[in-house]
mmCIF file of N, CA and C in Angstrom:
data_model
loop_
_atom_site.group_PDB
_atom_site.id
_atom_site.type_symbol
_atom_site.label_atom_id
_atom_site.label_comp_id
_atom_site.label_asym_id
_atom_site.label_seq_id
_atom_site.Cartn_x
_atom_site.Cartn_y
_atom_site.Cartn_z
ATOM 1 N N UNK L 7 113.589 207.949 202.672
ATOM 2 C CA UNK L 7 113.072 206.804 203.419
ATOM 3 C C UNK L 7 112.015 206.133 202.444
ATOM 4 N N UNK L 8 111.944 204.803 202.470
ATOM 5 C CA UNK L 8 111.062 204.099 201.616
ATOM 6 C C UNK L 8 110.304 203.114 202.606
ATOM 7 N N UNK L 9 109.038 202.960 202.430
ATOM 8 C CA UNK L 9 108.219 202.069 203.241
ATOM 9 C C UNK L 9 107.993 200.844 202.397
ATOM 10 N N UNK L 10 107.929 199.684 203.050
ATOM 11 C CA UNK L 10 107.542 198.402 202.433
ATOM 12 C C UNK L 10 106.484 197.757 203.329
ATOM 13 N N UNK L 11 105.520 197.185 202.543
ATOM 14 C CA UNK L 11 104.498 196.459 203.401
ATOM 15 C C UNK L 11 104.749 194.975 203.214
ATOM 16 N N UNK L 12 104.803 194.232 204.265
ATOM 17 C CA UNK L 12 105.029 192.889 204.211
ATOM 18 C C UNK L 12 103.791 192.001 204.760
ATOM 19 N N UNK L 13 103.460 191.062 204.094
ATOM 20 C CA UNK L 13 102.392 190.106 204.700
ATOM 21 C C UNK L 13 102.875 189.458 205.916
ATOM 22 N N UNK L 14 101.913 188.949 206.648
ATOM 23 C CA UNK L 14 102.235 188.288 207.863
ATOM 24 C C UNK L 14 103.157 187.110 207.756
ATOM 25 N N UNK L 15 103.153 186.366 206.754
ATOM 26 C CA UNK L 15 104.044 185.216 206.557
ATOM 27 C C UNK L 15 105.538 185.768 206.393
ATOM 28 N N UNK L 16 105.682 186.721 205.595
ATOM 29 C CA UNK L 16 107.050 187.285 205.414
ATOM 30 C C UNK L 16 107.523 187.982 206.588
ATOM 31 N N UNK L 17 106.682 188.631 207.321
ATOM 32 C CA UNK L 17 107.063 189.338 208.543
ATOM 33 C C UNK L 17 107.452 188.345 209.614
ATOM 34 N N UNK L 18 106.732 187.290 209.785
ATOM 35 C CA UNK L 18 107.144 186.202 210.755
ATOM 36 C C UNK L 18 108.516 185.539 210.345
ATOM 37 N N UNK L 19 108.685 185.243 209.085
ATOM 38 C CA UNK L 19 110.054 184.723 208.630
ATOM 39 C C UNK L 19 111.094 185.741 209.035
ATOM 40 N N UNK L 20 110.981 186.977 208.715
ATOM 41 C CA UNK L 20 111.843 188.105 208.880
ATOM 42 C C UNK L 20 112.137 188.190 210.369
ATOM 43 N N UNK L 21 111.229 188.117 211.216
ATOM 44 C CA UNK L 21 111.372 188.120 212.655
ATOM 45 C C UNK L 21 112.223 186.911 213.064
ATOM 46 N N UNK L 22 111.873 185.754 212.631
ATOM 47 C CA UNK L 22 112.622 184.586 212.990
ATOM 48 C C UNK L 22 114.026 184.679 212.771
ATOM 49 N N UNK L 23 114.386 185.161 211.544
ATOM 50 C CA UNK L 23 115.828 185.421 211.129
ATOM 51 C C UNK L 23 116.480 186.417 212.063
ATOM 52 N N UNK L 24 115.735 187.562 212.367
ATOM 53 C CA UNK L 24 116.280 188.546 213.119
ATOM 54 C C UNK L 24 116.636 188.109 214.532
ATOM 55 N N UNK L 25 115.702 187.278 215.094
ATOM 56 C CA UNK L 25 115.868 186.795 216.442
ATOM 57 C C UNK L 25 117.143 185.737 216.469
ATOM 58 N N UNK L 26 117.178 184.912 215.430
ATOM 59 C CA UNK L 26 118.255 183.994 215.357
ATOM 60 C C UNK L 26 119.505 184.545 215.224
ATOM 61 N N UNK L 27 119.659 185.748 214.592
ATOM 62 C CA UNK L 27 120.865 186.480 214.347
ATOM 63 C C UNK L 27 121.123 187.678 215.307
ATOM 64 N N UNK L 28 120.244 187.641 216.338
ATOM 65 C CA UNK L 28 120.318 188.786 217.300
ATOM 66 C C UNK L 28 120.435 190.085 216.704
ATOM 67 N N UNK L 29 119.624 190.433 215.768
ATOM 68 C CA UNK L 29 119.739 191.752 215.095
ATOM 69 C C UNK L 29 118.312 192.270 214.790
ATOM 70 N N UNK L 30 118.290 193.264 214.047
ATOM 71 C CA UNK L 30 116.985 193.887 213.783
ATOM 72 C C UNK L 30 116.336 193.520 212.456
ATOM 73 N N UNK L 31 115.043 193.776 212.261
ATOM 74 C CA UNK L 31 114.435 193.607 211.012
ATOM 75 C C UNK L 31 115.159 194.549 209.978
ATOM 76 N N UNK L 32 115.396 195.639 210.342
ATOM 77 C CA UNK L 32 116.065 196.580 209.355
ATOM 78 C C UNK L 32 117.344 196.063 208.946
ATOM 79 N N UNK L 33 118.188 195.588 209.847
ATOM 80 C CA UNK L 33 119.521 195.007 209.447
ATOM 81 C C UNK L 33 119.347 193.884 208.545
ATOM 82 N N UNK L 34 118.360 192.994 208.720
ATOM 83 C CA UNK L 34 118.174 191.850 207.856
ATOM 84 C C UNK L 34 117.702 192.350 206.394
ATOM 85 N N UNK L 35 116.785 193.259 206.413
ATOM 86 C CA UNK L 35 116.261 193.816 205.155
ATOM 87 C C UNK L 35 117.419 194.394 204.366
ATOM 88 N N UNK L 36 118.173 195.316 205.058
ATOM 89 C CA UNK L 36 119.307 195.979 204.317
ATOM 90 C C UNK L 36 120.300 194.986 203.848
ATOM 91 N N UNK L 37 120.685 193.947 204.576
ATOM 92 C CA UNK L 37 121.590 192.972 204.222
ATOM 93 C C UNK L 37 121.080 192.260 202.925
ATOM 94 N N UNK L 38 119.726 191.849 202.983
ATOM 95 C CA UNK L 38 119.179 191.230 201.860
ATOM 96 C C UNK L 38 119.040 192.128 200.532
ATOM 97 N N UNK L 39 118.758 193.310 200.777
ATOM 98 C CA UNK L 39 118.748 194.312 199.587
ATOM 99 C C UNK L 39 120.121 194.612 199.071
ATOM 100 N N UNK L 40 121.066 194.652 199.954
ATOM 101 C CA UNK L 40 122.458 194.802 199.388
ATOM 102 C C UNK L 40 122.971 193.632 198.581
ATOM 103 N N UNK L 41 122.608 192.473 199.080
ATOM 104 C CA UNK L 41 123.005 191.260 198.407
ATOM 105 C C UNK L 41 122.365 191.209 197.060
ATOM 106 N N UNK L 42 121.024 191.504 197.028
ATOM 107 C CA UNK L 42 120.345 191.510 195.804
ATOM 108 C C UNK L 42 120.831 192.455 194.770
ATOM 109 N N UNK L 43 121.161 193.693 195.154
ATOM 110 C CA UNK L 43 121.646 194.737 194.318
ATOM 111 C C UNK L 43 123.055 194.441 193.752
ATOM 112 N N UNK L 44 123.823 193.855 194.632
ATOM 113 C CA UNK L 44 125.151 193.343 194.077
ATOM 114 C C UNK L 44 125.051 192.239 193.017
ATOM 115 N N UNK L 45 124.159 191.253 193.372
ATOM 116 C CA UNK L 45 123.939 190.211 192.343
ATOM 117 C C UNK L 45 123.420 190.731 190.975
ATOM 118 N N UNK L 46 122.431 191.661 191.048
ATOM 119 C CA UNK L 46 121.880 192.143 189.796
ATOM 120 C C UNK L 46 122.960 193.038 189.154
ATOM 121 N N UNK L 47 123.633 193.824 189.900
ATOM 122 C CA UNK L 47 124.744 194.572 189.208
ATOM 123 C C UNK L 47 125.778 193.732 188.496
ATOM 124 N N UNK L 48 126.196 192.603 189.234
ATOM 125 C CA UNK L 48 127.129 191.697 188.596
ATOM 126 C C UNK L 48 126.475 190.945 187.253
ATOM 127 N N UNK L 49 125.300 190.751 187.368
ATOM 128 C CA UNK L 49 124.705 190.132 186.264
ATOM 129 C C UNK L 49 124.544 191.100 185.077
ATOM 130 N N UNK L 50 124.191 192.279 185.324
ATOM 131 C CA UNK L 50 124.142 193.342 184.216
ATOM 132 C C UNK L 50 125.510 193.479 183.603
ATOM 133 N N UNK L 51 126.623 193.540 184.475
ATOM 134 C CA UNK L 51 127.928 193.701 184.019
ATOM 135 C C UNK L 51 128.393 192.581 183.052
ATOM 136 N N UNK L 52 127.993 191.314 183.445
ATOM 137 C CA UNK L 52 128.294 190.110 182.737
ATOM 138 C C UNK L 52 127.599 190.139 181.340
ATOM 139 N N UNK L 53 126.260 190.529 181.434
ATOM 140 C CA UNK L 53 125.487 190.661 180.190
ATOM 141 C C UNK L 53 126.175 191.692 179.237
ATOM 142 N N UNK L 54 126.480 192.869 179.851
ATOM 143 C CA UNK L 54 127.062 193.872 178.997
ATOM 144 C C UNK L 54 128.390 193.454 178.323
ATOM 145 N N UNK L 55 129.248 192.748 179.179
ATOM 146 C CA UNK L 55 130.497 192.211 178.657
ATOM 147 C C UNK L 55 130.293 191.328 177.502
ATOM 148 N N UNK L 56 129.288 190.376 177.674
ATOM 149 C CA UNK L 56 128.962 189.479 176.572
ATOM 150 C C UNK L 56 128.406 190.113 175.315
ATOM 151 N N UNK L 57 127.652 191.089 175.527
ATOM 152 C CA UNK L 57 127.108 191.872 174.353
ATOM 153 C C UNK L 57 128.272 192.589 173.667
ATOM 154 N N UNK L 58 129.186 193.242 174.438
ATOM 155 C CA UNK L 58 130.267 193.973 173.889
ATOM 156 C C UNK L 58 131.203 192.936 173.215
ATOM 157 N N UNK L 59 131.422 191.816 173.672
ATOM 158 C CA UNK L 59 132.230 190.787 173.093
ATOM 159 C C UNK L 59 131.713 190.372 171.768
ATOM 160 N N UNK L 60 130.234 190.169 171.714
ATOM 161 C CA UNK L 60 129.631 189.747 170.548
ATOM 162 C C UNK L 60 129.761 190.900 169.517
ATOM 163 N N UNK L 61 129.560 192.135 169.939
ATOM 164 C CA UNK L 61 129.640 193.329 169.026
ATOM 165 C C UNK L 61 130.962 193.424 168.385
ATOM 166 N N UNK L 62 132.021 193.056 169.218
ATOM 167 C CA UNK L 62 133.487 193.225 168.782
ATOM 168 C C UNK L 62 133.938 191.988 168.004
ATOM 169 N N UNK L 63 132.958 191.056 167.640
ATOM 170 C CA UNK L 63 133.338 189.822 166.805
ATOM 171 C C UNK L 63 133.930 188.813 167.566
ATOM 172 N N UNK L 64 133.846 188.761 168.837
ATOM 173 C CA UNK L 64 134.512 187.581 169.714
ATOM 174 C C UNK L 64 133.542 186.482 169.927
ATOM 175 N N UNK L 65 132.376 186.542 169.310
ATOM 176 C CA UNK L 65 131.590 185.435 169.510
ATOM 177 C C UNK L 65 131.861 184.199 168.817
ATOM 178 N N UNK L 66 131.386 183.031 169.345
ATOM 179 C CA UNK L 66 131.787 181.746 168.799
ATOM 180 C C UNK L 66 130.473 181.243 168.126
ATOM 181 N N UNK L 67 130.616 180.879 166.823
ATOM 182 C CA UNK L 67 129.375 180.430 166.058
ATOM 183 C C UNK L 67 128.703 179.196 166.783
ATOM 184 N N UNK L 68 127.449 179.090 166.730
ATOM 185 C CA UNK L 68 126.729 177.998 167.366
ATOM 186 C C UNK L 68 127.242 176.697 166.859
ATOM 187 N N UNK L 69 127.465 176.546 165.538
ATOM 188 C CA UNK L 69 127.942 175.248 164.974
ATOM 189 C C UNK L 69 129.196 174.849 165.579
ATOM 190 N N UNK L 70 130.065 175.720 165.899
ATOM 191 C CA UNK L 70 131.328 175.392 166.442
ATOM 192 C C UNK L 70 131.184 174.898 167.944
ATOM 193 N N UNK L 71 130.264 175.534 168.692
ATOM 194 C CA UNK L 71 129.989 175.150 170.027
ATOM 195 C C UNK L 71 129.314 173.674 169.986
ATOM 196 N N UNK L 72 128.384 173.480 169.105
ATOM 197 C CA UNK L 72 127.866 172.212 168.974
ATOM 198 C C UNK L 72 128.809 171.121 168.644
ATOM 199 N N UNK L 73 129.771 171.345 167.692
ATOM 200 C CA UNK L 73 130.862 170.440 167.319
ATOM 201 C C UNK L 73 131.666 170.089 168.668
ATOM 202 N N UNK L 74 132.069 171.136 169.314
ATOM 203 C CA UNK L 74 132.854 170.854 170.489
ATOM 204 C C UNK L 74 132.193 170.065 171.553
ATOM 205 N N UNK L 75 131.003 170.383 171.875
ATOM 206 C CA UNK L 75 130.291 169.606 172.889
ATOM 207 C C UNK L 75 129.943 168.121 172.339
ATOM 208 N N UNK L 76 129.636 168.055 171.207
ATOM 209 C CA UNK L 76 129.392 166.684 170.544
ATOM 210 C C UNK L 76 130.683 165.877 170.726
ATOM 211 N N UNK L 77 131.828 166.326 170.415
ATOM 212 C CA UNK L 77 133.023 165.665 170.553
ATOM 213 C C UNK L 77 133.306 165.264 172.060
ATOM 214 N N UNK L 78 132.961 166.165 172.998
ATOM 215 C CA UNK L 78 133.186 165.890 174.417
ATOM 216 C C UNK L 78 132.185 164.760 174.823
ATOM 217 N N UNK L 79 130.995 164.776 174.319
ATOM 218 C CA UNK L 79 130.049 163.688 174.705
ATOM 219 C C UNK L 79 130.562 162.359 174.127
ATOM 220 N N UNK L 80 131.011 162.370 172.964
ATOM 221 C CA UNK L 80 131.542 161.179 172.370
ATOM 222 C C UNK L 80 132.777 160.663 173.229
ATOM 223 N N UNK L 81 133.645 161.513 173.639
ATOM 224 C CA UNK L 81 134.805 161.129 174.392
ATOM 225 C C UNK L 81 134.284 160.496 175.736
ATOM 226 N N UNK L 82 133.355 161.107 176.326
ATOM 227 C CA UNK L 82 132.821 160.566 177.610
ATOM 228 C C UNK L 82 132.248 159.234 177.418
ATOM 229 N N UNK L 83 131.460 158.952 176.345
ATOM 230 C CA UNK L 83 130.831 157.768 176.059
ATOM 231 C C UNK L 83 131.940 156.685 175.842
ATOM 232 N N UNK L 84 132.968 157.070 175.225
ATOM 233 C CA UNK L 84 134.051 156.078 175.011
ATOM 234 C C UNK L 84 134.738 155.646 176.212
ATOM 235 N N UNK L 85 134.937 156.616 177.184
ATOM 236 C CA UNK L 85 135.555 156.402 178.486
ATOM 237 C C UNK L 85 134.553 155.467 179.321
ATOM 238 N N UNK L 86 133.311 155.650 179.288
ATOM 239 C CA UNK L 86 132.384 154.840 180.050
ATOM 240 C C UNK L 86 132.398 153.449 179.521
ATOM 241 N N UNK L 87 132.437 153.200 178.177
ATOM 242 C CA UNK L 87 132.332 151.832 177.580
ATOM 243 C C UNK L 87 133.660 151.109 177.945
ATOM 244 N N UNK L 88 134.842 151.723 178.048
ATOM 245 C CA UNK L 88 136.069 151.074 178.328
ATOM 246 C C UNK L 88 135.989 150.487 179.779
ATOM 247 N N UNK L 89 135.314 151.084 180.652
ATOM 248 C CA UNK L 89 135.445 150.643 182.101
ATOM 249 C C UNK L 89 134.652 149.381 182.334
#
């Protein structure tokens, strides 16, 4: 078991949500914590995949990315001018 201290503002917000959802503080906290942990786990997995890709030589050089987006911007400008 872990205890968490909440200031009155957070506690009031938590209670408002719990009442609105007809559930308990504990359920709201557990749902929020699960969501946070899932988000952080996904982020870490994506960062690791990116690092692994870079390590394996699958990175795209910055100059190539800049050229690509520069060309896309130029295409968009031409489309806007035509209209």
